[in-house]
mmCIF file of N, CA and C in Angstrom:
data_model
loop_
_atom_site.group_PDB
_atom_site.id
_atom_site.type_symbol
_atom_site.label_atom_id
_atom_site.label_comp_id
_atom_site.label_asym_id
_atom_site.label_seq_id
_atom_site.Cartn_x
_atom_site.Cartn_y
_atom_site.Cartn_z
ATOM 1 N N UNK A 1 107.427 80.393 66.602
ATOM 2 C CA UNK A 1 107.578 80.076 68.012
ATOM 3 C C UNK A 1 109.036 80.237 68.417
ATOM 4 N N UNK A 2 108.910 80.485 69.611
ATOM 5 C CA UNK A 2 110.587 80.855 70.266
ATOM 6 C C UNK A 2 111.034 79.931 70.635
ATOM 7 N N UNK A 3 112.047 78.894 70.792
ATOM 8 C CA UNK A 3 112.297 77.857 71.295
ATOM 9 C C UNK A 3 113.096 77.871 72.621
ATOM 10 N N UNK A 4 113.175 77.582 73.746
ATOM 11 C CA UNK A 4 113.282 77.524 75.455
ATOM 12 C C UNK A 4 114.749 77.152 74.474
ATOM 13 N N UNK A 5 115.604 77.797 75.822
ATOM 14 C CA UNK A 5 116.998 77.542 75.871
ATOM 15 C C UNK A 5 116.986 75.652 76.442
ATOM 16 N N UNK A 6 118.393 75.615 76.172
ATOM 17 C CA UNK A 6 118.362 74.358 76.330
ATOM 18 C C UNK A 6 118.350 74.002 78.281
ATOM 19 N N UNK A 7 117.911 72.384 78.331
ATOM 20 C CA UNK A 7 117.555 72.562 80.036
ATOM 21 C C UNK A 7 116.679 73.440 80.754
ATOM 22 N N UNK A 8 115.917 74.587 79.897
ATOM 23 C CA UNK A 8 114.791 75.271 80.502
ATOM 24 C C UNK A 8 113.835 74.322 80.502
ATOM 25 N N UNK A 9 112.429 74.050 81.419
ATOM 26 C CA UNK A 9 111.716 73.816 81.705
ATOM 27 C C UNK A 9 110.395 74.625 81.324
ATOM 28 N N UNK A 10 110.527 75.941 81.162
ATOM 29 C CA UNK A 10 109.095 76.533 81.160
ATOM 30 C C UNK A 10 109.594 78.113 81.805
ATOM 31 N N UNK A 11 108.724 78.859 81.682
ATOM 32 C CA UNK A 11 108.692 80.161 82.641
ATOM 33 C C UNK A 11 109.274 80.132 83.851
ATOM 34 N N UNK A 12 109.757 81.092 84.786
ATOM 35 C CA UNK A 12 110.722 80.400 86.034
ATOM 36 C C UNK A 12 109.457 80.891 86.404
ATOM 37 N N UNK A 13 107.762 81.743 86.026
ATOM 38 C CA UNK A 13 107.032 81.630 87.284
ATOM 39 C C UNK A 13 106.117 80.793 87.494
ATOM 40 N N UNK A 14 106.907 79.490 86.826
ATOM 41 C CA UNK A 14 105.832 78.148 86.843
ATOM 42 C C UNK A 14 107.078 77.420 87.823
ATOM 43 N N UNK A 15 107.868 77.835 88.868
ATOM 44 C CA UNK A 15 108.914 76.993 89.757
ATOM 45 C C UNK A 15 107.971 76.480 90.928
ATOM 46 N N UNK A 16 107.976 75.426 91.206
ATOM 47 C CA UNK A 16 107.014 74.705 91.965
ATOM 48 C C UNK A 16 107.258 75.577 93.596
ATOM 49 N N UNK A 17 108.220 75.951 94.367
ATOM 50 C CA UNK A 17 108.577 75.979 95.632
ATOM 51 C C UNK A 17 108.353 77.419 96.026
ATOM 52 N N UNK A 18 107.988 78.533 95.292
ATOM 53 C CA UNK A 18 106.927 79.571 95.969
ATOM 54 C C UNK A 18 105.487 79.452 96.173
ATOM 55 N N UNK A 19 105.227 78.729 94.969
ATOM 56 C CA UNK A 19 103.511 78.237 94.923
ATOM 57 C C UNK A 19 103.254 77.063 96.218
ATOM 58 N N UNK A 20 104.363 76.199 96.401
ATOM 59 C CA UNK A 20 103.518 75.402 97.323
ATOM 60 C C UNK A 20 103.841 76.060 98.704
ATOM 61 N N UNK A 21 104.496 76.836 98.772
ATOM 62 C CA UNK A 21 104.592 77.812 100.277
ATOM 63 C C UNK A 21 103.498 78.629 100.565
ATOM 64 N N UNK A 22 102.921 79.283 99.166
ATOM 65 C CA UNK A 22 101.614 80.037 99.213
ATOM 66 C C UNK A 22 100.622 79.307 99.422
ATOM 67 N N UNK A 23 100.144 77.950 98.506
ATOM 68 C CA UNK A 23 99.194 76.978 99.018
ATOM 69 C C UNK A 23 99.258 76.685 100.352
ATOM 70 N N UNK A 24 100.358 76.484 100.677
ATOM 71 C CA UNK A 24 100.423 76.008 102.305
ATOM 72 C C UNK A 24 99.951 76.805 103.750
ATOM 73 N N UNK A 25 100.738 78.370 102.996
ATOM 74 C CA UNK A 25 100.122 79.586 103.940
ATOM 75 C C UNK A 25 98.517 79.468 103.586
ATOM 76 N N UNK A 26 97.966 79.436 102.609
ATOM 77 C CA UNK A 26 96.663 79.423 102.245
ATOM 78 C C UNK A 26 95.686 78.187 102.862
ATOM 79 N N UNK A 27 96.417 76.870 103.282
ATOM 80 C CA UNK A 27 95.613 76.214 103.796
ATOM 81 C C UNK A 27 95.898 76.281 105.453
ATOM 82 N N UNK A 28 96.951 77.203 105.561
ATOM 83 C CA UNK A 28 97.254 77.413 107.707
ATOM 84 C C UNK A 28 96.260 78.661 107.969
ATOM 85 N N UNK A 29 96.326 79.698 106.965
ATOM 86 C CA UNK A 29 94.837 80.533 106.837
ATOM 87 C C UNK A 29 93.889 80.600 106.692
ATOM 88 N N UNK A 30 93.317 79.243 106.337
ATOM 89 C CA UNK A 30 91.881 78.703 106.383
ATOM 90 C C UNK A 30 91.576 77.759 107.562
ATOM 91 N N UNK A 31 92.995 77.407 108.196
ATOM 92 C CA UNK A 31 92.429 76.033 109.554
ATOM 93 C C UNK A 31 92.046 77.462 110.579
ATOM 94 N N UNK A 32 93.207 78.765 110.624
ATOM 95 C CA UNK A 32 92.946 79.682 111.743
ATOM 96 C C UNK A 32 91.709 80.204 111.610
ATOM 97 N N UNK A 33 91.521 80.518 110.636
ATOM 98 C CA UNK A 33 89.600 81.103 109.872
ATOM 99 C C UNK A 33 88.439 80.082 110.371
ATOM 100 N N UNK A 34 89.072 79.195 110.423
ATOM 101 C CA UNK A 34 87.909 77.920 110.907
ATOM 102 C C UNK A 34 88.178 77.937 112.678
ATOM 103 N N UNK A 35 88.498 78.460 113.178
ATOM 104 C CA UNK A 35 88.889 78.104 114.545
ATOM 105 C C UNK A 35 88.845 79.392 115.526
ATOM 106 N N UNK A 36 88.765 80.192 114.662
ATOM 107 C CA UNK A 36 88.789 81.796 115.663
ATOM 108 C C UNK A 36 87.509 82.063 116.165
ATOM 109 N N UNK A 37 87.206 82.395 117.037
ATOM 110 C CA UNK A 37 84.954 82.319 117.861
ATOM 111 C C UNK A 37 85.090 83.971 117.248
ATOM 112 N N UNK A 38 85.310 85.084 116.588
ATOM 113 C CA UNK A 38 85.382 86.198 116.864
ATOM 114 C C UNK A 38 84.412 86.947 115.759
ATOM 115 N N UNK A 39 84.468 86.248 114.290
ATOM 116 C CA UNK A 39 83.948 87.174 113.030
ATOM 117 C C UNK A 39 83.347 85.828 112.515
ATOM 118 N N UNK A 40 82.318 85.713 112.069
ATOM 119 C CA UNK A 40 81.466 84.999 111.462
ATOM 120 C C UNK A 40 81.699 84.682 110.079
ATOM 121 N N UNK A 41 82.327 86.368 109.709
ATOM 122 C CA UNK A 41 82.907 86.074 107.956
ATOM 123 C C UNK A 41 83.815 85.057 107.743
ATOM 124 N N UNK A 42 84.609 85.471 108.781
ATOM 125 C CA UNK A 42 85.939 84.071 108.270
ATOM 126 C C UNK A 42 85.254 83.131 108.312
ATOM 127 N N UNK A 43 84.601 82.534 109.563
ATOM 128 C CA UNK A 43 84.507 80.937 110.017
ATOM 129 C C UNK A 43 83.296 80.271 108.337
ATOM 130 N N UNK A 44 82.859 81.499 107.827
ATOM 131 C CA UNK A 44 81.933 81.241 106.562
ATOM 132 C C UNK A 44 83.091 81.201 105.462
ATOM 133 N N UNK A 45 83.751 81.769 105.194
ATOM 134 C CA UNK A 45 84.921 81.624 103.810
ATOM 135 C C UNK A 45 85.972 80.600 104.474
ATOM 136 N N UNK A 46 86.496 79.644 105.640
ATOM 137 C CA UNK A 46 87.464 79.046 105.983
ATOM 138 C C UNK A 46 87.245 77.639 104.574
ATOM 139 N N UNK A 47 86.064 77.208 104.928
ATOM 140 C CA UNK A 47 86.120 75.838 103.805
ATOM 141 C C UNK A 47 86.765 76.383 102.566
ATOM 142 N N UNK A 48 86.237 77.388 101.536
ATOM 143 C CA UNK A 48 86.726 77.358 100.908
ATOM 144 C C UNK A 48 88.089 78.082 100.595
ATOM 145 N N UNK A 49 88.681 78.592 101.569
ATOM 146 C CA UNK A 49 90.007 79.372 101.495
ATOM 147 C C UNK A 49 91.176 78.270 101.824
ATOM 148 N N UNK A 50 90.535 76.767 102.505
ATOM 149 C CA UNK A 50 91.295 75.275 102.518
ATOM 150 C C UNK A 50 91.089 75.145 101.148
ATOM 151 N N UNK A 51 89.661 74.780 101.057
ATOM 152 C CA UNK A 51 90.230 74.083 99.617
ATOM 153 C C UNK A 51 90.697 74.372 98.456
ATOM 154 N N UNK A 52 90.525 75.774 98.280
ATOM 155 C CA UNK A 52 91.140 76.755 97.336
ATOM 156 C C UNK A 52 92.487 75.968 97.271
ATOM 157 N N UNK A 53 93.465 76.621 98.816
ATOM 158 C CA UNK A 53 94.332 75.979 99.176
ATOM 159 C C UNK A 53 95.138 74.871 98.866
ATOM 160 N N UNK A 54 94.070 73.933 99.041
ATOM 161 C CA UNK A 54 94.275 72.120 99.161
ATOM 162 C C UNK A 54 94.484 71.971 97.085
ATOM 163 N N UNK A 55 93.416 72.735 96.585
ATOM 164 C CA UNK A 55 93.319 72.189 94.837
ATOM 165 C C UNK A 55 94.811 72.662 93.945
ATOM 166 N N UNK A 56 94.711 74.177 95.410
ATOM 167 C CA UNK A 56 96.684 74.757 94.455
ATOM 168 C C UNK A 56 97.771 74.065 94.843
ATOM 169 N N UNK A 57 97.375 73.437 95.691
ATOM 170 C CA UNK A 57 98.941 72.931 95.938
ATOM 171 C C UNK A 57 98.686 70.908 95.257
ATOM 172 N N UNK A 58 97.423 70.125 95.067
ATOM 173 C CA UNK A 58 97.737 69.676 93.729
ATOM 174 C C UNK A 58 98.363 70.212 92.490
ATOM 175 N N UNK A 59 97.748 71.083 92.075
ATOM 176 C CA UNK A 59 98.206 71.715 90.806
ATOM 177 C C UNK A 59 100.120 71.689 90.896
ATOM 178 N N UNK A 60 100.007 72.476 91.985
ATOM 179 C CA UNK A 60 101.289 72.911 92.141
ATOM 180 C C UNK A 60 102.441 71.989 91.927
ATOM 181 N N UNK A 61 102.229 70.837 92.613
ATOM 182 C CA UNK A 61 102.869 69.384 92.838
ATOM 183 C C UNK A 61 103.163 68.901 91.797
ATOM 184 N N UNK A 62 102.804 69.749 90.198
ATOM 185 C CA UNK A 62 103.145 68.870 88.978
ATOM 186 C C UNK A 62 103.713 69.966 88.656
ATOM 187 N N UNK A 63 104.233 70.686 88.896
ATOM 188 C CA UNK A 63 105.160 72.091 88.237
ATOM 189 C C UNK A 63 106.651 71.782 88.465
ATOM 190 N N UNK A 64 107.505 71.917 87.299
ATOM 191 C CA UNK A 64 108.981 71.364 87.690
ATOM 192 C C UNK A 64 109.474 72.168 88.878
ATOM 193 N N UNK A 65 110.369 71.218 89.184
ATOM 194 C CA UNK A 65 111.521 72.275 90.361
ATOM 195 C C UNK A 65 111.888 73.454 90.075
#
């Protein structure tokens, strides 16, 4: 096994503050999907493109700075 430099944390693409920007875009793209009268597809994938959303940005919330 390789051992992390010292003060590393993990992979830098486990840094908490792109993922919860993407969760976040991901749950403002599921409230507009739920709210638009125009395509039927979205207003059918909005629940789960929130909660997709809503479960990554738990996850996310335990990833170091």
């Amino acid at each position: 096994m390789v051992a992390a430099a010292a003060g590393s944390t993990g992979p830098r693409i486990f840094r908490r503050g792109p993922w919860e920007l993407l969760a976040t875009v991901l749950i403002g793209l599921g409230v507009v999907m739920l709210m638009q009268p125009f395509a039927l597809a979205l207003f059918t994938y909005s629940f789960v493109t929130i909660l997709t959303g809503t479960v990554m940005f738990i996850v996310v919330s335990h990833f170091p700075e």
